[in-house]
């Protein structure tokens, strides 16, 4: 009988956790570049049965489920045209802009490309709304003076070719190594940790990898990946499951009360 109490209470708590994920997705429906999360569950009974006989786990043996993890798909969504040349959309899957906090020097990653020119002591730099610097392919802050922006936009064109000088010899690698707006990817993007503000942090043992030929489009922003219809369906399912889990607890309590009254 106590097992039914535990299963019902655990199911209700799991539904509340899933509702939190859904609420976060709906709250960011208008944030550019946001990627919704999906909750994944595991069955407690199967988890313990699949372990060794004498294993000590953090899970109690018995029925019920728990939210094991949340996963995110970093794909490209629909685009929204803007009037700013400093708005960029990432057209590659599992690719991110590298950002740096100018105070703490902490590195984060984001697919949101709403940038602006910010004046600092030694000139203008490309920054986010949160005041973080956008880094180039060398991991250095990207300059955003007017000539730098014009050069950066030219390098994003598909038919861009470096200017050749007939009389002087030059190294092609050195010519192509000028600072540019860059993207980074990871061997396992599912391990990225959400740190808020539509940004992610990478584990120390998963270094970023530079995307050699990034596909970035200027003058547009990537819309939020939240699908309102899907999230509303999930919310209704979660509400129903929550009510059924509580009904199990109430029914178990009624049966327990009946048994105790018969004993008395």
PDB file of C-alpha atoms in Angstrom:
ATOM      1  CA  UNK A   1       0.000   0.000   0.000  1.00  0.00           C
ATOM      2  CA  UNK A   2       2.817   2.384   0.826  1.00  0.00           C
ATOM      3  CA  UNK A   3       4.213   1.682  -2.638  1.00  0.00           C
ATOM      4  CA  UNK A   4       1.131   3.224  -4.249  1.00  0.00           C
ATOM      5  CA  UNK A   5       1.590   6.396  -2.169  1.00  0.00           C
ATOM      6  CA  UNK A   6       5.210   6.624  -3.300  1.00  0.00           C
ATOM      7  CA  UNK A   7       4.427   5.978  -6.965  1.00  0.00           C
ATOM      8  CA  UNK A   8       1.643   8.570  -7.068  1.00  0.00           C
ATOM      9  CA  UNK A   9       3.653  11.237  -5.247  1.00  0.00           C
ATOM     10  CA  UNK A  10       6.707  10.608  -7.427  1.00  0.00           C
ATOM     11  CA  UNK A  11       4.591  10.862 -10.561  1.00  0.00           C
ATOM     12  CA  UNK A  12       3.119  14.183  -9.437  1.00  0.00           C
ATOM     13  CA  UNK A  13       6.569  15.581  -8.680  1.00  0.00           C
ATOM     14  CA  UNK A  14       7.872  14.465 -12.075  1.00  0.00           C
ATOM     15  CA  UNK A  15       4.950  16.190 -13.801  1.00  0.00           C
ATOM     16  CA  UNK A  16       5.804  19.409 -11.963  1.00  0.00           C
ATOM     17  CA  UNK A  17       9.395  19.159 -13.180  1.00  0.00           C
ATOM     18  CA  UNK A  18       8.215  18.662 -16.763  1.00  0.00           C
ATOM     19  CA  UNK A  19       5.840  21.616 -16.400  1.00  0.00           C
ATOM     20  CA  UNK A  20       8.834  23.750 -15.436  1.00  0.00           C
ATOM     21  CA  UNK A  21      10.579  22.817 -18.695  1.00  0.00           C
ATOM     22  CA  UNK A  22       7.452  23.623 -20.709  1.00  0.00           C
ATOM     23  CA  UNK A  23       7.011  26.951 -18.911  1.00  0.00           C
ATOM     24  CA  UNK A  24      10.590  27.942 -19.713  1.00  0.00           C
ATOM     25  CA  UNK A  25      10.060  27.143 -23.391  1.00  0.00           C
ATOM     26  CA  UNK A  26       6.877  29.236 -23.520  1.00  0.00           C
ATOM     27  CA  UNK A  27       8.524  32.130 -21.664  1.00  0.00           C
ATOM     28  CA  UNK A  28      11.220  32.325 -24.367  1.00  0.00           C
ATOM     29  CA  UNK A  29       8.913  32.094 -27.366  1.00  0.00           C
ATOM     30  CA  UNK A  30       9.925  35.595 -28.511  1.00  0.00           C
ATOM     31  CA  UNK A  31      13.666  35.370 -27.777  1.00  0.00           C
ATOM     32  CA  UNK A  32      15.766  35.192 -30.941  1.00  0.00           C
ATOM     33  CA  UNK A  33      17.847  32.049 -31.281  1.00  0.00           C
ATOM     34  CA  UNK A  34      16.295  30.292 -28.294  1.00  0.00           C
ATOM     35  CA  UNK A  35      16.337  26.484 -28.417  1.00  0.00           C
ATOM     36  CA  UNK A  36      13.559  24.709 -26.480  1.00  0.00           C
ATOM     37  CA  UNK A  37      14.307  21.796 -24.167  1.00  0.00           C
ATOM     38  CA  UNK A  38      12.574  18.428 -24.106  1.00  0.00           C
ATOM     39  CA  UNK A  39      12.282  16.354 -20.935  1.00  0.00           C
ATOM     40  CA  UNK A  40      13.347  12.695 -21.005  1.00  0.00           C
ATOM     41  CA  UNK A  41      12.142  10.221 -18.380  1.00  0.00           C
ATOM     42  CA  UNK A  42      13.332   6.868 -17.081  1.00  0.00           C
ATOM     43  CA  UNK A  43      11.451   4.104 -15.263  1.00  0.00           C
ATOM     44  CA  UNK A  44      12.790   3.451 -11.756  1.00  0.00           C
ATOM     45  CA  UNK A  45      11.951  -0.248 -11.710  1.00  0.00           C
ATOM     46  CA  UNK A  46      13.750  -0.997 -14.969  1.00  0.00           C
ATOM     47  CA  UNK A  47      16.743   1.066 -13.858  1.00  0.00           C
ATOM     48  CA  UNK A  48      17.301  -1.043 -10.760  1.00  0.00           C
ATOM     49  CA  UNK A  49      16.649  -4.335 -12.508  1.00  0.00           C
ATOM     50  CA  UNK A  50      19.289  -3.531 -15.111  1.00  0.00           C
ATOM     51  CA  UNK A  51      21.918  -2.967 -12.423  1.00  0.00           C
ATOM     52  CA  UNK A  52      23.903  -5.675 -10.636  1.00  0.00           C
ATOM     53  CA  UNK A  53      22.273  -7.613  -7.817  1.00  0.00           C
ATOM     54  CA  UNK A  54      24.270  -6.069  -4.966  1.00  0.00           C
ATOM     55  CA  UNK A  55      24.604  -2.575  -6.455  1.00  0.00           C
ATOM     56  CA  UNK A  56      23.782   0.421  -4.259  1.00  0.00           C
ATOM     57  CA  UNK A  57      22.045   3.146  -6.256  1.00  0.00           C
ATOM     58  CA  UNK A  58      20.522   6.489  -5.395  1.00  0.00           C
ATOM     59  CA  UNK A  59      17.146   5.287  -6.662  1.00  0.00           C
ATOM     60  CA  UNK A  60      14.637   3.367  -4.584  1.00  0.00           C
ATOM     61  CA  UNK A  61      13.547   0.025  -5.966  1.00  0.00           C
ATOM     62  CA  UNK A  62       9.941   0.106  -7.075  1.00  0.00           C
ATOM     63  CA  UNK A  63       7.575   1.572  -9.610  1.00  0.00           C
ATOM     64  CA  UNK A  64       7.517   5.145 -10.814  1.00  0.00           C
ATOM     65  CA  UNK A  65       9.451   7.475 -13.095  1.00  0.00           C
ATOM     66  CA  UNK A  66      11.821  10.394 -12.776  1.00  0.00           C
ATOM     67  CA  UNK A  67      13.027  13.088 -15.163  1.00  0.00           C
ATOM     68  CA  UNK A  68      16.426  11.823 -16.200  1.00  0.00           C
ATOM     69  CA  UNK A  69      17.597  14.772 -18.301  1.00  0.00           C
ATOM     70  CA  UNK A  70      16.609  17.442 -20.779  1.00  0.00           C
ATOM     71  CA  UNK A  71      17.989  17.600 -24.298  1.00  0.00           C
ATOM     72  CA  UNK A  72      18.144  20.376 -26.876  1.00  0.00           C
ATOM     73  CA  UNK A  73      18.324  20.344 -30.677  1.00  0.00           C
ATOM     74  CA  UNK A  74      20.542  23.144 -32.024  1.00  0.00           C
ATOM     75  CA  UNK A  75      19.078  23.339 -35.513  1.00  0.00           C
ATOM     76  CA  UNK A  76      18.212  26.380 -37.623  1.00  0.00           C
ATOM     77  CA  UNK A  77      14.734  27.859 -37.325  1.00  0.00           C
ATOM     78  CA  UNK A  78      12.824  30.423 -39.401  1.00  0.00           C
ATOM     79  CA  UNK A  79      14.438  33.811 -40.019  1.00  0.00           C
ATOM     80  CA  UNK A  80      13.131  37.321 -39.364  1.00  0.00           C
ATOM     81  CA  UNK A  81      14.458  40.218 -41.521  1.00  0.00           C
ATOM     82  CA  UNK A  82      15.751  43.273 -39.637  1.00  0.00           C
ATOM     83  CA  UNK A  83      17.084  46.685 -40.586  1.00  0.00           C
ATOM     84  CA  UNK A  84      20.437  46.209 -38.865  1.00  0.00           C
ATOM     85  CA  UNK A  85      23.589  44.947 -40.569  1.00  0.00           C
ATOM     86  CA  UNK A  86      24.800  43.804 -37.144  1.00  0.00           C
ATOM     87  CA  UNK A  87      22.055  41.192 -36.818  1.00  0.00           C
ATOM     88  CA  UNK A  88      23.280  37.743 -37.773  1.00  0.00           C
ATOM     89  CA  UNK A  89      21.633  34.341 -38.102  1.00  0.00           C
ATOM     90  CA  UNK A  90      23.523  31.062 -37.781  1.00  0.00           C
ATOM     91  CA  UNK A  91      22.611  28.819 -40.722  1.00  0.00           C
ATOM     92  CA  UNK A  92      24.692  25.833 -39.540  1.00  0.00           C
ATOM     93  CA  UNK A  93      23.370  23.272 -37.067  1.00  0.00           C
ATOM     94  CA  UNK A  94      25.246  22.810 -33.777  1.00  0.00           C
ATOM     95  CA  UNK A  95      27.210  26.034 -34.347  1.00  0.00           C
ATOM     96  CA  UNK A  96      27.558  28.968 -31.946  1.00  0.00           C
ATOM     97  CA  UNK A  97      29.074  32.413 -31.535  1.00  0.00           C
ATOM     98  CA  UNK A  98      31.804  32.545 -28.894  1.00  0.00           C
ATOM     99  CA  UNK A  99      31.246  35.245 -26.267  1.00  0.00           C
ATOM    100  CA  UNK A 100      33.378  36.574 -23.432  1.00  0.00           C
ATOM    101  CA  UNK A 101      32.471  38.498 -20.320  1.00  0.00           C
ATOM    102  CA  UNK A 102      34.797  41.567 -20.291  1.00  0.00           C
ATOM    103  CA  UNK A 103      34.938  41.515 -16.468  1.00  0.00           C
ATOM    104  CA  UNK A 104      35.198  37.848 -15.489  1.00  0.00           C
ATOM    105  CA  UNK A 105      36.690  36.644 -18.838  1.00  0.00           C
ATOM    106  CA  UNK A 106      34.212  33.753 -18.736  1.00  0.00           C
ATOM    107  CA  UNK A 107      33.556  32.123 -22.115  1.00  0.00           C
ATOM    108  CA  UNK A 108      30.015  31.230 -23.190  1.00  0.00           C
ATOM    109  CA  UNK A 109      28.330  30.323 -26.476  1.00  0.00           C
ATOM    110  CA  UNK A 110      25.106  31.466 -28.096  1.00  0.00           C
ATOM    111  CA  UNK A 111      23.148  31.256 -31.351  1.00  0.00           C
ATOM    112  CA  UNK A 112      21.564  34.646 -30.786  1.00  0.00           C
ATOM    113  CA  UNK A 113      23.086  37.120 -33.240  1.00  0.00           C
ATOM    114  CA  UNK A 114      21.615  40.460 -32.142  1.00  0.00           C
ATOM    115  CA  UNK A 115      24.817  42.525 -31.769  1.00  0.00           C
ATOM    116  CA  UNK A 116      25.747  46.205 -31.649  1.00  0.00           C
ATOM    117  CA  UNK A 117      28.805  48.462 -31.675  1.00  0.00           C
ATOM    118  CA  UNK A 118      30.021  49.271 -28.161  1.00  0.00           C
ATOM    119  CA  UNK A 119      32.656  51.887 -27.471  1.00  0.00           C
ATOM    120  CA  UNK A 120      35.510  50.933 -25.159  1.00  0.00           C
ATOM    121  CA  UNK A 121      38.781  52.605 -24.227  1.00  0.00           C
ATOM    122  CA  UNK A 122      40.638  51.469 -27.352  1.00  0.00           C
ATOM    123  CA  UNK A 123      37.811  51.631 -29.890  1.00  0.00           C
ATOM    124  CA  UNK A 124      34.539  49.992 -30.871  1.00  0.00           C
ATOM    125  CA  UNK A 125      33.838  46.294 -30.381  1.00  0.00           C
ATOM    126  CA  UNK A 126      31.051  43.946 -31.352  1.00  0.00           C
ATOM    127  CA  UNK A 127      28.977  43.120 -28.268  1.00  0.00           C
ATOM    128  CA  UNK A 128      25.720  41.471 -27.231  1.00  0.00           C
ATOM    129  CA  UNK A 129      22.786  43.068 -25.424  1.00  0.00           C
ATOM    130  CA  UNK A 130      24.132  41.524 -22.213  1.00  0.00           C
ATOM    131  CA  UNK A 131      27.442  43.365 -22.581  1.00  0.00           C
ATOM    132  CA  UNK A 132      29.554  40.393 -23.687  1.00  0.00           C
ATOM    133  CA  UNK A 133      32.248  40.621 -26.356  1.00  0.00           C
ATOM    134  CA  UNK A 134      31.952  38.626 -29.573  1.00  0.00           C
ATOM    135  CA  UNK A 135      35.184  36.735 -30.307  1.00  0.00           C
ATOM    136  CA  UNK A 136      36.831  36.020 -33.665  1.00  0.00           C
ATOM    137  CA  UNK A 137      38.504  32.842 -34.959  1.00  0.00           C
ATOM    138  CA  UNK A 138      41.498  33.463 -32.655  1.00  0.00           C
ATOM    139  CA  UNK A 139      39.401  33.875 -29.525  1.00  0.00           C
ATOM    140  CA  UNK A 140      40.020  37.635 -29.481  1.00  0.00           C
ATOM    141  CA  UNK A 141      37.399  40.427 -29.211  1.00  0.00           C
ATOM    142  CA  UNK A 142      36.154  41.444 -32.638  1.00  0.00           C
ATOM    143  CA  UNK A 143      36.731  45.092 -33.585  1.00  0.00           C
ATOM    144  CA  UNK A 144      33.640  46.936 -34.808  1.00  0.00           C
ATOM    145  CA  UNK A 145      34.917  50.183 -36.294  1.00  0.00           C
ATOM    146  CA  UNK A 146      33.175  51.143 -39.536  1.00  0.00           C
ATOM    147  CA  UNK A 147      35.947  49.762 -41.826  1.00  0.00           C
ATOM    148  CA  UNK A 148      36.009  46.563 -39.783  1.00  0.00           C
ATOM    149  CA  UNK A 149      32.246  46.080 -40.174  1.00  0.00           C
ATOM    150  CA  UNK A 150      32.396  46.654 -43.938  1.00  0.00           C
ATOM    151  CA  UNK A 151      35.248  44.144 -44.243  1.00  0.00           C
ATOM    152  CA  UNK A 152      33.410  41.643 -42.060  1.00  0.00           C
ATOM    153  CA  UNK A 153      30.252  41.877 -44.164  1.00  0.00           C
ATOM    154  CA  UNK A 154      32.274  41.380 -47.347  1.00  0.00           C
ATOM    155  CA  UNK A 155      33.836  38.216 -45.909  1.00  0.00           C
ATOM    156  CA  UNK A 156      30.364  36.801 -45.255  1.00  0.00           C
ATOM    157  CA  UNK A 157      29.486  36.993 -48.954  1.00  0.00           C
ATOM    158  CA  UNK A 158      29.609  33.671 -50.783  1.00  0.00           C
ATOM    159  CA  UNK A 159      31.568  35.081 -53.732  1.00  0.00           C
ATOM    160  CA  UNK A 160      34.134  36.879 -51.544  1.00  0.00           C
ATOM    161  CA  UNK A 161      37.746  36.587 -52.688  1.00  0.00           C
ATOM    162  CA  UNK A 162      40.778  38.289 -51.104  1.00  0.00           C
ATOM    163  CA  UNK A 163      42.202  41.142 -53.152  1.00  0.00           C
ATOM    164  CA  UNK A 164      45.330  40.125 -55.050  1.00  0.00           C
ATOM    165  CA  UNK A 165      48.376  42.350 -55.477  1.00  0.00           C
ATOM    166  CA  UNK A 166      50.281  41.825 -58.725  1.00  0.00           C
ATOM    167  CA  UNK A 167      53.662  43.202 -57.673  1.00  0.00           C
ATOM    168  CA  UNK A 168      53.904  42.028 -54.074  1.00  0.00           C
ATOM    169  CA  UNK A 169      54.018  38.414 -52.971  1.00  0.00           C
ATOM    170  CA  UNK A 170      51.804  37.423 -50.092  1.00  0.00           C
ATOM    171  CA  UNK A 171      50.954  34.346 -48.067  1.00  0.00           C
ATOM    172  CA  UNK A 172      47.372  33.196 -48.711  1.00  0.00           C
ATOM    173  CA  UNK A 173      47.053  31.721 -45.233  1.00  0.00           C
ATOM    174  CA  UNK A 174      48.168  34.983 -43.688  1.00  0.00           C
ATOM    175  CA  UNK A 175      45.736  36.967 -45.863  1.00  0.00           C
ATOM    176  CA  UNK A 176      42.801  34.757 -44.868  1.00  0.00           C
ATOM    177  CA  UNK A 177      43.785  34.926 -41.202  1.00  0.00           C
ATOM    178  CA  UNK A 178      42.388  38.417 -40.666  1.00  0.00           C
ATOM    179  CA  UNK A 179      39.825  38.728 -37.831  1.00  0.00           C
ATOM    180  CA  UNK A 180      36.334  37.674 -38.879  1.00  0.00           C
ATOM    181  CA  UNK A 181      32.991  36.730 -37.388  1.00  0.00           C
ATOM    182  CA  UNK A 182      33.334  33.037 -36.562  1.00  0.00           C
ATOM    183  CA  UNK A 183      31.340  30.047 -35.395  1.00  0.00           C
ATOM    184  CA  UNK A 184      32.331  27.194 -33.111  1.00  0.00           C
ATOM    185  CA  UNK A 185      30.966  23.690 -32.744  1.00  0.00           C
ATOM    186  CA  UNK A 186      31.472  20.760 -30.373  1.00  0.00           C
ATOM    187  CA  UNK A 187      31.935  17.023 -30.631  1.00  0.00           C
ATOM    188  CA  UNK A 188      28.918  16.468 -28.384  1.00  0.00           C
ATOM    189  CA  UNK A 189      26.657  19.562 -28.237  1.00  0.00           C
ATOM    190  CA  UNK A 190      24.168  17.762 -25.977  1.00  0.00           C
ATOM    191  CA  UNK A 191      26.652  18.199 -23.098  1.00  0.00           C
ATOM    192  CA  UNK A 192      26.443  21.998 -23.224  1.00  0.00           C
ATOM    193  CA  UNK A 193      25.096  23.527 -20.032  1.00  0.00           C
ATOM    194  CA  UNK A 194      22.488  26.275 -20.137  1.00  0.00           C
ATOM    195  CA  UNK A 195      23.632  29.284 -18.071  1.00  0.00           C
ATOM    196  CA  UNK A 196      20.708  31.600 -18.831  1.00  0.00           C
ATOM    197  CA  UNK A 197      20.289  34.556 -21.181  1.00  0.00           C
ATOM    198  CA  UNK A 198      20.171  32.115 -24.123  1.00  0.00           C
ATOM    199  CA  UNK A 199      23.826  31.182 -23.538  1.00  0.00           C
ATOM    200  CA  UNK A 200      25.638  27.908 -22.939  1.00  0.00           C
ATOM    201  CA  UNK A 201      28.839  26.828 -21.204  1.00  0.00           C
ATOM    202  CA  UNK A 202      31.041  23.957 -22.344  1.00  0.00           C
ATOM    203  CA  UNK A 203      32.649  21.377 -20.006  1.00  0.00           C
ATOM    204  CA  UNK A 204      36.410  21.664 -19.579  1.00  0.00           C
ATOM    205  CA  UNK A 205      37.030  18.336 -21.322  1.00  0.00           C
ATOM    206  CA  UNK A 206      35.071  19.375 -24.443  1.00  0.00           C
ATOM    207  CA  UNK A 207      37.039  22.105 -26.268  1.00  0.00           C
ATOM    208  CA  UNK A 208      35.343  24.155 -28.997  1.00  0.00           C
ATOM    209  CA  UNK A 209      36.133  23.473 -32.636  1.00  0.00           C
ATOM    210  CA  UNK A 210      36.309  26.311 -35.159  1.00  0.00           C
ATOM    211  CA  UNK A 211      33.921  26.010 -38.111  1.00  0.00           C
ATOM    212  CA  UNK A 212      36.145  26.489 -41.147  1.00  0.00           C
ATOM    213  CA  UNK A 213      33.466  27.769 -43.539  1.00  0.00           C
ATOM    214  CA  UNK A 214      30.693  29.228 -41.372  1.00  0.00           C
ATOM    215  CA  UNK A 215      27.312  29.946 -42.935  1.00  0.00           C
ATOM    216  CA  UNK A 216      26.203  33.260 -41.412  1.00  0.00           C
ATOM    217  CA  UNK A 217      23.521  35.504 -42.856  1.00  0.00           C
ATOM    218  CA  UNK A 218      23.482  39.235 -42.111  1.00  0.00           C
ATOM    219  CA  UNK A 219      20.415  41.430 -41.661  1.00  0.00           C
ATOM    220  CA  UNK A 220      18.236  38.642 -40.241  1.00  0.00           C
ATOM    221  CA  UNK A 221      17.675  36.976 -36.885  1.00  0.00           C
ATOM    222  CA  UNK A 222      16.802  33.380 -36.114  1.00  0.00           C
ATOM    223  CA  UNK A 223      13.424  33.017 -34.436  1.00  0.00           C
ATOM    224  CA  UNK A 224      12.804  31.092 -31.245  1.00  0.00           C
ATOM    225  CA  UNK A 225      12.510  27.345 -31.770  1.00  0.00           C
ATOM    226  CA  UNK A 226       9.521  27.081 -29.422  1.00  0.00           C
ATOM    227  CA  UNK A 227       6.470  25.629 -31.168  1.00  0.00           C
ATOM    228  CA  UNK A 228       3.411  27.030 -29.367  1.00  0.00           C
ATOM    229  CA  UNK A 229       1.087  24.249 -30.531  1.00  0.00           C
ATOM    230  CA  UNK A 230       3.429  21.456 -29.405  1.00  0.00           C
ATOM    231  CA  UNK A 231       4.104  23.076 -26.043  1.00  0.00           C
ATOM    232  CA  UNK A 232       0.375  23.549 -25.368  1.00  0.00           C
ATOM    233  CA  UNK A 233      -0.288  19.880 -26.160  1.00  0.00           C
ATOM    234  CA  UNK A 234       2.526  18.843 -23.811  1.00  0.00           C
ATOM    235  CA  UNK A 235       1.156  21.116 -21.113  1.00  0.00           C
ATOM    236  CA  UNK A 236      -2.312  19.546 -21.358  1.00  0.00           C
ATOM    237  CA  UNK A 237      -0.800  16.049 -21.221  1.00  0.00           C
ATOM    238  CA  UNK A 238       1.254  17.037 -18.188  1.00  0.00           C
ATOM    239  CA  UNK A 239      -1.770  18.496 -16.393  1.00  0.00           C
ATOM    240  CA  UNK A 240      -3.781  15.336 -16.995  1.00  0.00           C
ATOM    241  CA  UNK A 241      -0.943  13.112 -15.795  1.00  0.00           C
ATOM    242  CA  UNK A 242      -0.545  15.279 -12.686  1.00  0.00           C
ATOM    243  CA  UNK A 243      -4.254  14.962 -11.826  1.00  0.00           C
ATOM    244  CA  UNK A 244      -4.139  11.171 -12.319  1.00  0.00           C
ATOM    245  CA  UNK A 245      -1.069  10.868 -10.082  1.00  0.00           C
ATOM    246  CA  UNK A 246      -2.824  12.817  -7.313  1.00  0.00           C
ATOM    247  CA  UNK A 247      -5.931  10.680  -7.803  1.00  0.00           C
ATOM    248  CA  UNK A 248      -3.766   7.628  -7.119  1.00  0.00           C
ATOM    249  CA  UNK A 249      -2.588   9.155  -3.839  1.00  0.00           C
ATOM    250  CA  UNK A 250      -6.161  10.026  -2.821  1.00  0.00           C
ATOM    251  CA  UNK A 251      -7.428   6.542  -3.692  1.00  0.00           C
ATOM    252  CA  UNK A 252      -4.596   4.916  -1.758  1.00  0.00           C
ATOM    253  CA  UNK A 253      -5.416   7.080   1.243  1.00  0.00           C
ATOM    254  CA  UNK A 254      -9.088   6.092   1.070  1.00  0.00           C
ATOM    255  CA  UNK A 255      -8.209   2.375   0.887  1.00  0.00           C
ATOM    256  CA  UNK A 256      -5.799   2.726   3.797  1.00  0.00           C
ATOM    257  CA  UNK A 257      -8.477   4.487   5.861  1.00  0.00           C
ATOM    258  CA  UNK A 258     -10.989   1.753   5.070  1.00  0.00           C
ATOM    259  CA  UNK A 259      -8.557  -0.991   6.096  1.00  0.00           C
ATOM    260  CA  UNK A 260      -7.733   0.782   9.354  1.00  0.00           C
ATOM    261  CA  UNK A 261     -11.413   1.218  10.166  1.00  0.00           C
ATOM    262  CA  UNK A 262     -12.031  -2.508   9.604  1.00  0.00           C
ATOM    263  CA  UNK A 263      -9.139  -3.394  11.862  1.00  0.00           C
ATOM    264  CA  UNK A 264     -10.491  -1.204  14.624  1.00  0.00           C
TER     265      UNK A 264
END
